[in-house]
Coordinates of C-alpha atoms in Angstrom, one line a residue:
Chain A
X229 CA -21.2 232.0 -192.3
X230 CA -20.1 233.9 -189.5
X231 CA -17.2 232.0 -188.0
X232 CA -18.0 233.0 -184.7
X233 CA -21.8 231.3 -185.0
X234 CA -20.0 228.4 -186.8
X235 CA -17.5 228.0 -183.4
X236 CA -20.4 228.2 -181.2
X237 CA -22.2 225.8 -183.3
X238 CA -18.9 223.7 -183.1
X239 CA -18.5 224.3 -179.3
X240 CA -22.1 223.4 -178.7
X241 CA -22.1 220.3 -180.1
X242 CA -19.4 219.5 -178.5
X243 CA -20.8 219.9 -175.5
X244 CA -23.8 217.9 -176.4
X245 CA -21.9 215.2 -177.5
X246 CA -19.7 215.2 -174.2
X247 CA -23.0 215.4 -172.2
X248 CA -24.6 212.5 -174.0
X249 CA -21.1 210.1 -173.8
X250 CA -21.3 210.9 -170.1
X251 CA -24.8 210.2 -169.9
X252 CA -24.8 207.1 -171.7
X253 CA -22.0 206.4 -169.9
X254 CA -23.4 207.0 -166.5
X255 CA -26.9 205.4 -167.5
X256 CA -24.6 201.9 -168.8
X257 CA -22.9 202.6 -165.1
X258 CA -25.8 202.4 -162.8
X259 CA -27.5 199.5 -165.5
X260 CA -24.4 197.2 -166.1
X261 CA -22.6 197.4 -162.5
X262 CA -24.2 194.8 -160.8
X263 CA -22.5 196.9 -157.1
X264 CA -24.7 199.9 -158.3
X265 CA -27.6 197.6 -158.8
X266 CA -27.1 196.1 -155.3
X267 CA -27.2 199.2 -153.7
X268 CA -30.1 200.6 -155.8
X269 CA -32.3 197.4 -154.7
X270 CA -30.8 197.9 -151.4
X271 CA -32.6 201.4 -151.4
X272 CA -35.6 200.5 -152.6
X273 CA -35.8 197.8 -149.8
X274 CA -34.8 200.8 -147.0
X275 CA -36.8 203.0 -148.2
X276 CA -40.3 200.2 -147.7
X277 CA -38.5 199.7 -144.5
X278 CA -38.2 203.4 -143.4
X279 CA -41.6 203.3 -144.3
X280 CA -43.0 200.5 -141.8
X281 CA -40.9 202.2 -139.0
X282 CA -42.7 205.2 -139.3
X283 CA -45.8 203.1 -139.1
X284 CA -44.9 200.9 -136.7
X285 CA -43.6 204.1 -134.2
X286 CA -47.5 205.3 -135.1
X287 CA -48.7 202.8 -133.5
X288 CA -47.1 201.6 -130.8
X289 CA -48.2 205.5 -129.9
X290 CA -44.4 206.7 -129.5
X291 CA -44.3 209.3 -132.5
X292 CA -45.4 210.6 -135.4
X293 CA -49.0 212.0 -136.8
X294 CA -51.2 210.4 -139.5
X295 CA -49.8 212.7 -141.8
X296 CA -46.2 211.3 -141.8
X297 CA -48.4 207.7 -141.8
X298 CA -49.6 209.0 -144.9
X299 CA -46.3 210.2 -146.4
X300 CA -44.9 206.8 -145.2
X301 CA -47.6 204.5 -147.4
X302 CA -46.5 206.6 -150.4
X303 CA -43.3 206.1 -149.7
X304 CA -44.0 202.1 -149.6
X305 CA -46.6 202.3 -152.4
X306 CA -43.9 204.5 -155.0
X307 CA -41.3 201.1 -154.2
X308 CA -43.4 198.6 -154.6
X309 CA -44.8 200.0 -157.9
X310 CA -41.3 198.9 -158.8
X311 CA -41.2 195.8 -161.8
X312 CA -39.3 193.5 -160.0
X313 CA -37.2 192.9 -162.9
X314 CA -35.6 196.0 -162.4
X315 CA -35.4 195.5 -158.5
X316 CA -33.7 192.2 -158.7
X317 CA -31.8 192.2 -162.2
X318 CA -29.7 188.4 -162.9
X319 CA -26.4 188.7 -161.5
X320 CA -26.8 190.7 -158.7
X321 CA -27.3 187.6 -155.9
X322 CA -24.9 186.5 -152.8
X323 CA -21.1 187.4 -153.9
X324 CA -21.7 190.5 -155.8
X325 CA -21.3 193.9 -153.5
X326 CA -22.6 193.3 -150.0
X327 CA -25.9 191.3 -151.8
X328 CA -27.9 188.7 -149.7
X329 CA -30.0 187.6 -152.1
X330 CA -30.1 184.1 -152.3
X331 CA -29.6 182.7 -156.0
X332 CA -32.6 180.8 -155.2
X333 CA -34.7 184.2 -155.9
X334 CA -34.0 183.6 -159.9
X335 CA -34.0 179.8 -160.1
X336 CA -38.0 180.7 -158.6
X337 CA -38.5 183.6 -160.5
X338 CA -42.1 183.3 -161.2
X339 CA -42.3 182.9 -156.6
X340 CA -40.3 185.7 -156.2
X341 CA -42.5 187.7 -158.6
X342 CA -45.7 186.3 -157.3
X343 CA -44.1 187.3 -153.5
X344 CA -43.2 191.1 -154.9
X345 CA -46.8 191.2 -156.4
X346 CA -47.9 190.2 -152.9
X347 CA -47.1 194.0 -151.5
X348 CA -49.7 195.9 -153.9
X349 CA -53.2 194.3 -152.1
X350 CA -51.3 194.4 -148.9
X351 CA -50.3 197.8 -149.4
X352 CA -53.8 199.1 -150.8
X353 CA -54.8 198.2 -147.6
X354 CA -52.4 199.8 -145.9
X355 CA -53.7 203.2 -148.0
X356 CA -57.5 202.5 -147.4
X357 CA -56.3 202.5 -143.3
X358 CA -53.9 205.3 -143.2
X359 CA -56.8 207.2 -144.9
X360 CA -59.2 206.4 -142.2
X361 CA -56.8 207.6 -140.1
X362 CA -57.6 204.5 -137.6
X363 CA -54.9 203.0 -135.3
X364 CA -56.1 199.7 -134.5
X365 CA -56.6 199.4 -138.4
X366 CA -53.4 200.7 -139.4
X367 CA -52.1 197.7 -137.0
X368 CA -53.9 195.6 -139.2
X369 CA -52.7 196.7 -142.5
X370 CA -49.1 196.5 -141.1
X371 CA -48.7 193.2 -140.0
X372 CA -50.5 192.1 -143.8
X373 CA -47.4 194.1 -145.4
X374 CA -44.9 192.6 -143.0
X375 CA -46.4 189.4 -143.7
X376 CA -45.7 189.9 -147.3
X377 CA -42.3 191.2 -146.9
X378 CA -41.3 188.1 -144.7
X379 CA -42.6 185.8 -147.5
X380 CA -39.8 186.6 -149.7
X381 CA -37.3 187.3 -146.7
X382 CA -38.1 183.9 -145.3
X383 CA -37.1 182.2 -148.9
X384 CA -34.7 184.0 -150.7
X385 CA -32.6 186.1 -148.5
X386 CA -30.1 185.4 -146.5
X387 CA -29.5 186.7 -143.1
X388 CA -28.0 190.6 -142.8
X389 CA -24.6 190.4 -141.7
Chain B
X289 CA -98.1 141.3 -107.5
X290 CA -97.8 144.9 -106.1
X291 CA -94.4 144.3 -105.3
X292 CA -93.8 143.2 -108.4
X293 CA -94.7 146.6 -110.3
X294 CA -92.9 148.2 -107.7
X295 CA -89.7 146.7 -108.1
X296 CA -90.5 147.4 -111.8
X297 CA -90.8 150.8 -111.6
X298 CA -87.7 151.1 -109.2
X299 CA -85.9 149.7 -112.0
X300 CA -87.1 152.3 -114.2
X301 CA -86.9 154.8 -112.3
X302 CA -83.1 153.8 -111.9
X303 CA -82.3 153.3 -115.0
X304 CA -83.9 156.5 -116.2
X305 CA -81.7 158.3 -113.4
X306 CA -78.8 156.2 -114.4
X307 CA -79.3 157.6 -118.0
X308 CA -79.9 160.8 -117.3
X309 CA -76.6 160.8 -115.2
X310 CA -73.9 159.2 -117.8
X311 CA -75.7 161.8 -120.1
X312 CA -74.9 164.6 -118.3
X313 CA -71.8 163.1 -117.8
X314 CA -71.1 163.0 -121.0
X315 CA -71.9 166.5 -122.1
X316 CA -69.9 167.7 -119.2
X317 CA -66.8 165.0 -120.8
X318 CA -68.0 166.9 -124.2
X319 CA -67.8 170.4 -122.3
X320 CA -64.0 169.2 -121.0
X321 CA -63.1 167.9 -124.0
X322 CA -63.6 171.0 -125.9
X323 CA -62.2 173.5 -123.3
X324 CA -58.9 170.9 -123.7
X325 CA -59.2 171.4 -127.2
X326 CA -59.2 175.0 -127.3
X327 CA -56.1 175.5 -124.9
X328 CA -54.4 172.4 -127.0
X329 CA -54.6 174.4 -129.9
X330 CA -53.1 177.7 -128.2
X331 CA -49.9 175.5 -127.3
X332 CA -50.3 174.1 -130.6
X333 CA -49.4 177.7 -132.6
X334 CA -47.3 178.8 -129.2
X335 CA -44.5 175.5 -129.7
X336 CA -44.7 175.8 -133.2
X337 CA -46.0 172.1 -134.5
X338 CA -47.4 173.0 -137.4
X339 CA -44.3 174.1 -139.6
X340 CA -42.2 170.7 -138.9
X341 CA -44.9 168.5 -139.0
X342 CA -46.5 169.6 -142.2
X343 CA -45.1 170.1 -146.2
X344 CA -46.6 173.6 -146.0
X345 CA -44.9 174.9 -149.0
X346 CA -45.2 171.3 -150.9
X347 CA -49.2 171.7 -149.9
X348 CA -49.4 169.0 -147.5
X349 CA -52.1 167.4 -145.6
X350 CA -52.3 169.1 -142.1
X351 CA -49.8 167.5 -139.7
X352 CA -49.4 164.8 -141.4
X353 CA -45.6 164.7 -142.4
X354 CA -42.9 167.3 -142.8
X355 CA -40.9 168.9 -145.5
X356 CA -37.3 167.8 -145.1
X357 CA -35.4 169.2 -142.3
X358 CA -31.6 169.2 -143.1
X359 CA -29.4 169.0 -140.5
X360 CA -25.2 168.0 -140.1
X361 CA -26.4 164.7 -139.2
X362 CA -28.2 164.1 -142.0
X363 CA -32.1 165.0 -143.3
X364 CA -34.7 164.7 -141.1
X365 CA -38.4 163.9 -142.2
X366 CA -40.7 164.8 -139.6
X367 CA -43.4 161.9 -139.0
X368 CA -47.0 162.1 -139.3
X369 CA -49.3 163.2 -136.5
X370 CA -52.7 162.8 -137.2
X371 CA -54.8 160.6 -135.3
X372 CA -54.1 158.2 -137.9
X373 CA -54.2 154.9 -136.3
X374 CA -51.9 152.9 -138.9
X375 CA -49.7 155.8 -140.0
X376 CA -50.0 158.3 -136.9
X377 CA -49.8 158.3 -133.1
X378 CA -53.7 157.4 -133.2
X379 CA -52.9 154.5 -130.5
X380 CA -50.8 156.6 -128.5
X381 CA -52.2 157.0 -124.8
X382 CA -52.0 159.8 -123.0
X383 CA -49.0 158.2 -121.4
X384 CA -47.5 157.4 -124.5
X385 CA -47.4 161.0 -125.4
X386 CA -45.8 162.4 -122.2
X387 CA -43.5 160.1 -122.2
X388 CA -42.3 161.2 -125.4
X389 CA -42.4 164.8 -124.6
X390 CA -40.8 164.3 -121.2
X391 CA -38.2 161.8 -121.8
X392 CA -38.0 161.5 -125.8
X393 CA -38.7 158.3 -125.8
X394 CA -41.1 156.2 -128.4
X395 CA -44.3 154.2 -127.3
X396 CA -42.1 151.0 -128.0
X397 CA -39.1 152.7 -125.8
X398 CA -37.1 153.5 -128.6
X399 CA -35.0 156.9 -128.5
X400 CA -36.5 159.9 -130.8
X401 CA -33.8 162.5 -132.1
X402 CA -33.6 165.7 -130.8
X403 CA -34.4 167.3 -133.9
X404 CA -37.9 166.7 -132.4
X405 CA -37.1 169.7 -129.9
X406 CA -38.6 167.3 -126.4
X407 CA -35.4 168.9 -124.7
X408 CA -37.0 172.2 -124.5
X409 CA -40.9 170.3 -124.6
X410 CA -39.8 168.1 -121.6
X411 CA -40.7 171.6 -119.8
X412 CA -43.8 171.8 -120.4
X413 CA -46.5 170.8 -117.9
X414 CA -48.5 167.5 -117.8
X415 CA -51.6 169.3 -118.2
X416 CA -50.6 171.2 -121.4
X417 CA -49.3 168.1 -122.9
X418 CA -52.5 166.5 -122.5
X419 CA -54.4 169.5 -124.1
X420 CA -52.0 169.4 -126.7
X421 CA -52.6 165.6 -127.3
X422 CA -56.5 166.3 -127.2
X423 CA -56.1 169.3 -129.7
X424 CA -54.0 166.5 -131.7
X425 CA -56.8 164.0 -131.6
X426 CA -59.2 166.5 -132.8
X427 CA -57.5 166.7 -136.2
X428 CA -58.6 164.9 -139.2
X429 CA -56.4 161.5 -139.3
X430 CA -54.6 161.3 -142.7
X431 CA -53.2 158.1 -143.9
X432 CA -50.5 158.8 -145.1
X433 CA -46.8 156.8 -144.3
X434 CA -43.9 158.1 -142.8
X435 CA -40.8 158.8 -144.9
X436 CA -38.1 157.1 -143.5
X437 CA -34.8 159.9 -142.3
X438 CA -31.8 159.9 -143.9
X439 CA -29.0 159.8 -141.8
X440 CA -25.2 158.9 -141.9
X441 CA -23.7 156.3 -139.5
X442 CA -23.5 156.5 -136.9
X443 CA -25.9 159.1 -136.3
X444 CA -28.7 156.6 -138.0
X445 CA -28.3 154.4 -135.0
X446 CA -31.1 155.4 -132.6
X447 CA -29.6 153.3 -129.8
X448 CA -26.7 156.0 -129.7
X449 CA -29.5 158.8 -128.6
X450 CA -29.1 156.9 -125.1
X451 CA -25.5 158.3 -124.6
X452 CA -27.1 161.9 -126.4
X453 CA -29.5 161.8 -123.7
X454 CA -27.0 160.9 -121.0
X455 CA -25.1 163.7 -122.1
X456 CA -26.7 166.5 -122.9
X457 CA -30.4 165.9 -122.2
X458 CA -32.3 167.8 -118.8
X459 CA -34.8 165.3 -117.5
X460 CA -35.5 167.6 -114.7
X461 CA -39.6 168.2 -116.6
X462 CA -41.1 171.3 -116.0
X463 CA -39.4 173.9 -113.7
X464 CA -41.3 175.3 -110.5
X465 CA -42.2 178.7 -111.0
X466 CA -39.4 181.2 -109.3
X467 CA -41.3 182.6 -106.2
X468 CA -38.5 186.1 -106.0
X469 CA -39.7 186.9 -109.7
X470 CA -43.0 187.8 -110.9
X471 CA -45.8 186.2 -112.6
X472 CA -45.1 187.8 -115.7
X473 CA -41.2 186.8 -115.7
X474 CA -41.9 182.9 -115.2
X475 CA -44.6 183.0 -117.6
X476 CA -42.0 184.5 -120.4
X477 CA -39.6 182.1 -119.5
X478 CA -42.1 178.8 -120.0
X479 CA -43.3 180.8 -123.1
X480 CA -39.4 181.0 -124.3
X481 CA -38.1 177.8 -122.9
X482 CA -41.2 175.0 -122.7
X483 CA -43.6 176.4 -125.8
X484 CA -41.4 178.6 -128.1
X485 CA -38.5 176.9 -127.7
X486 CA -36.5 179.7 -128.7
X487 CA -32.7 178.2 -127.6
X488 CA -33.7 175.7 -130.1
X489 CA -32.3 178.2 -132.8
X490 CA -31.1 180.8 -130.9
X491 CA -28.3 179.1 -128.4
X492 CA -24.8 177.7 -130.0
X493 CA -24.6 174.0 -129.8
X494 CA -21.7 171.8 -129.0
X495 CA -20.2 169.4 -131.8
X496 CA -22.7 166.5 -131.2
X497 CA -25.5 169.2 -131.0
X498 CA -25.8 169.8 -126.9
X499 CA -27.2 173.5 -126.3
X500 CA -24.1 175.2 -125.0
X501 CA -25.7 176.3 -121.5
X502 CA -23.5 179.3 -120.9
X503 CA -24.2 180.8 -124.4
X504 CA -28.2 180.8 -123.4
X505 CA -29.8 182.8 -126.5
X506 CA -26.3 184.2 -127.7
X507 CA -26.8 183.1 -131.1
X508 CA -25.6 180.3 -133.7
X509 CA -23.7 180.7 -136.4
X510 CA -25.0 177.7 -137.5
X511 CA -28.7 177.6 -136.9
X512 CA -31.4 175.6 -139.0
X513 CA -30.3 175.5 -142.9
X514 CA -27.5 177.1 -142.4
X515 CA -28.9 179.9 -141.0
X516 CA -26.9 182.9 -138.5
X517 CA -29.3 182.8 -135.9
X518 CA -28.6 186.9 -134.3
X519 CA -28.3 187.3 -130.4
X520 CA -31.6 188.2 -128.2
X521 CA -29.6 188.5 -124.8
X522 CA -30.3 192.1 -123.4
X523 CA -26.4 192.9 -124.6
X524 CA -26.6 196.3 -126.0
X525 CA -24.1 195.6 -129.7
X526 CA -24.1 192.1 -130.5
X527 CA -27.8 191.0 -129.0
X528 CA -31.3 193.7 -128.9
X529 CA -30.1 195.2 -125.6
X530 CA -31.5 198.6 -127.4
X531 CA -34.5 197.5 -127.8
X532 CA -37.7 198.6 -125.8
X533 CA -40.5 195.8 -124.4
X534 CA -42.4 197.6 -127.5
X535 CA -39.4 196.9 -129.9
X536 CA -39.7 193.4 -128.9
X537 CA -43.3 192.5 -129.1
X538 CA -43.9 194.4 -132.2
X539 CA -41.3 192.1 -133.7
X540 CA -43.1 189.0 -132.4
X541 CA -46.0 190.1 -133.6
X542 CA -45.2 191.6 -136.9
X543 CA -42.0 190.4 -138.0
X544 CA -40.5 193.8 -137.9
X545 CA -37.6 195.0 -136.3
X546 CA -37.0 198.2 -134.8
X547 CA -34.5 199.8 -138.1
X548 CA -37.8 198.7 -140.2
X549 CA -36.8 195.9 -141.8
X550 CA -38.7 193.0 -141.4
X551 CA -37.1 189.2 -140.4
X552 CA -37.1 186.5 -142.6
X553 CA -35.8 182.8 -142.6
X554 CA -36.6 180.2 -140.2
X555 CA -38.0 183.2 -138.1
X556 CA -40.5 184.3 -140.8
X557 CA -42.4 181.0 -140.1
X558 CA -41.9 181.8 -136.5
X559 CA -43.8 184.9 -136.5
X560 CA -46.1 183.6 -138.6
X561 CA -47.4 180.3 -137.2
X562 CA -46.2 181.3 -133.3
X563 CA -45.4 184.7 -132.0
X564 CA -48.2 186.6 -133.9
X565 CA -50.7 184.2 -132.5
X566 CA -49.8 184.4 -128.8
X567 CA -52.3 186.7 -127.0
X568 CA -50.8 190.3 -126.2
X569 CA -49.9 189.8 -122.3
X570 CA -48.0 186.4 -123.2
X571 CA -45.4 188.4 -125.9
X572 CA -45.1 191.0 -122.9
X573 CA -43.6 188.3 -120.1
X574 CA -41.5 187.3 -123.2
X575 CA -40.4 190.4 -123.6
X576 CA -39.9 191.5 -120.0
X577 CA -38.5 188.0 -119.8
X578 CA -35.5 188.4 -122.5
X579 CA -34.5 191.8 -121.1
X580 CA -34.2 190.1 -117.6
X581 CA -31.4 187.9 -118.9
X582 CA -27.6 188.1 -118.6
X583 CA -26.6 189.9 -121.3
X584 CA -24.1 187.8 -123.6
X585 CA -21.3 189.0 -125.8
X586 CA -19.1 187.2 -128.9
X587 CA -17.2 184.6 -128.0
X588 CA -14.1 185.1 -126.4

């Protein structure tokens, strides 16, 4: 064999192998560091938020078009899809990171789920109005996904600092 | 014998007008009743009766006893209100229930806690305490006993609530309207103060639970549950001095807050059973009326 394919072969996998350590290493760093986790769910959360702002800026009639109304229920609609599992892993409550999630959330896992499940209907609406393009419908659809938001806000988080 | 049938049919003839009258009388009472009714249940949502007074979580009757309310003093269980008249205020008169609105007192004179909020009720008018009561009496009457509170001593000795009142309670009843401010601004601050009552949660309290006066709407640390109750003077760090009149409603109507997120805790239920259900020109003099106010920083 040609020693130089045999080095590049040697090099290569190197190079694979470093790439997959790191991976794996960066994969077991966002999935086992309950700080990363925090943050993640923290995004997710900001991101539905962003979302309802945009809305909510609609129609109060101070910006934005139904386009970015559009682009704002898909944002909502991508996060919610979420399994809540993965949005509110064990270990990540009050204490850990910056975290206001009360530990209440996984003694009443099967609420909390049942309140996260709450955002697809609310949100399908939300779609069907945004589609429509109509204000006064939009409104309606809004305060249904607030409504569904605050469920879970009002039980099992704790005021933002 | 003429005079006979005469006085006969005068006597008919009465007592057909006689019936006719308490008959119309009566749909008009009926008519009355249900216009009280209607406006009782718009001050019903408006002060917020519903979450106290009823287990909503625990699926509880309507009205007719709350879920534990846990306080420093101890837990409170809020009684039942139906028109029960064994277990609920089904005897009360309409005197009975002012009196306990206005002075926090019991039909048998007894002192009520505070953590029935009659220091920001005694506000409201006589007239909206009576629709209240008649939206009350409308209700279906559940029979269903009160759970007795559970308190520490002293604070289980409801003769003490005479020095609470002496000290901290405003018997002063409703306030005239301010004639140098407009309509909007005195109806916001009956909607805040009388109905809402918003310093309930939102102003400090003193050790023995006073509202601290000078801290109007500056926040609690130490609000219901536990709870850090944020700021709503127009100061433009610490309270929603940033916010527009639009800001403002939108959050008393939806819940959400101007950087999107959307409030939670003892506010959630707020928006839910209250704000949301005021009509649109009663959350703007609440709005116009909070951005009047002295804005408040941190304490000192």
């Amino acid at each position: 064999m040609d020693s130089r394919v045999v080095n590049a072969l040697a090099a290569g996998s190197v190079a694979a192998f470093l790439y997959l350590g790191f991976g794996g290493l960066g994969a077991a760093a966002t999935d086992g560091d309950p700080a990363a986790l925090v943050k993640q769910r923290e995004q997710t959360m900001k991101s539905m938020g962003g979302g309802l702002q945009t809305i909510a800026k609609f129609v109060k009639g101070e910006a934005g078009s139904a386009a970015d109304v559009q682009a704002a229920v898909a944002a909502i609609t991508e996060a919610s899809s979420k399994d809540p599992a993965v949005v509110f892993p064990q270990g990540t409550a009050i204490g850990t990171a910056d975290s206001d999630a009360k530990p209440e959330l996984w003694q009443n896992w099967p609420k909390a789920v049942e309140y996260w499940n709450g955002l697809k209907p609310a949100t399908a609406k939300l779609t069907e109005a945004a589609n429509a393009g109509d204000r006064a419908q939009i409104a309606q659809a809004l305060q249904g996904v607030s409504k569904a938001c605050a469920n879970c806000h009002e039980d099992f988080r704790q005021k933002k600092q | 014998m003429a005079s006979r049938a005469a006085v006969k049919t005068v006597i008919m003839v009465a007592a057909v007008a006689l019936a006719a009258a308490t008959g119309l009388a009566g749909a008009g009472a009926r008519a009355a009743d249900a216009d009280a009714v209607r406006r009782g249940e718009y001050l019903f949502n408006a002060a917020g009766c519903l979450g106290c007074h009823t287990d909503e979580k625990g699926g509880g009757k309507p009205l007719a006893g709350g879920r534990a309310l846990a306080t420093p003093f101890g837990t409170f269980y809020p009684p039942n209100i139906t028109p029960d008249p064994e277990h609920g205020i089904g005897r009360w008169s309409d005197a009975d229930f002012i009196r306990a609105f206005r002075e926090g007192r019991a039909p048998d004179g007894s002192y009520l806690y505070p953590a029935f909020p009659y220091p920001s009720y005694t506000r409201m008018t006589d007239r909206d305490l009576l629709d209240l009561k008649a939206y009350l009496f409308s209700r279906e009457p559940v029979a269903a006993a009160n759970r007795p509170h559970d308190l520490s001593m002293p604070f289980s000795w409801r003769f003490l609530l005479a020095g609470w009142q002496w000290l901290y309670f405003d018997t002063r009843g409703p306030r005239p309207d301010d004639p140098a401010k407009p309509p909007e601004w005195n109806r916001g601050r009956y909607v805040v103060d009388a109905l809402g009552h918003c310093g309930e949660c939102h102003t400090p309290r003193t050790t023995f639970g006073g509202m601290e006066a000078d801290r109007y709407l500056a926040g609690n640390p130490k609000g219901p549950n536990g709870d850090k109750v944020p700021n709503i003077t127009p100061q433009p760090r610490f309270g929603i001095g940033g916010w527009t009149p639009g800001d403002i409603t939108l959050l008393l109507e939806t819940g959400l807050t101007p950087e999107g997120d959307v409030v939670g805790n003892a506010m959630a239920e707020v928006v839910r059973n209250s704000t949301s259900k005021l009509t649109a020109d009663d959350r703007a003099a609440v709005a116009a009326y909070l951005q009047s106010l002295p804005p408040i920083g941190p304490p000192p």
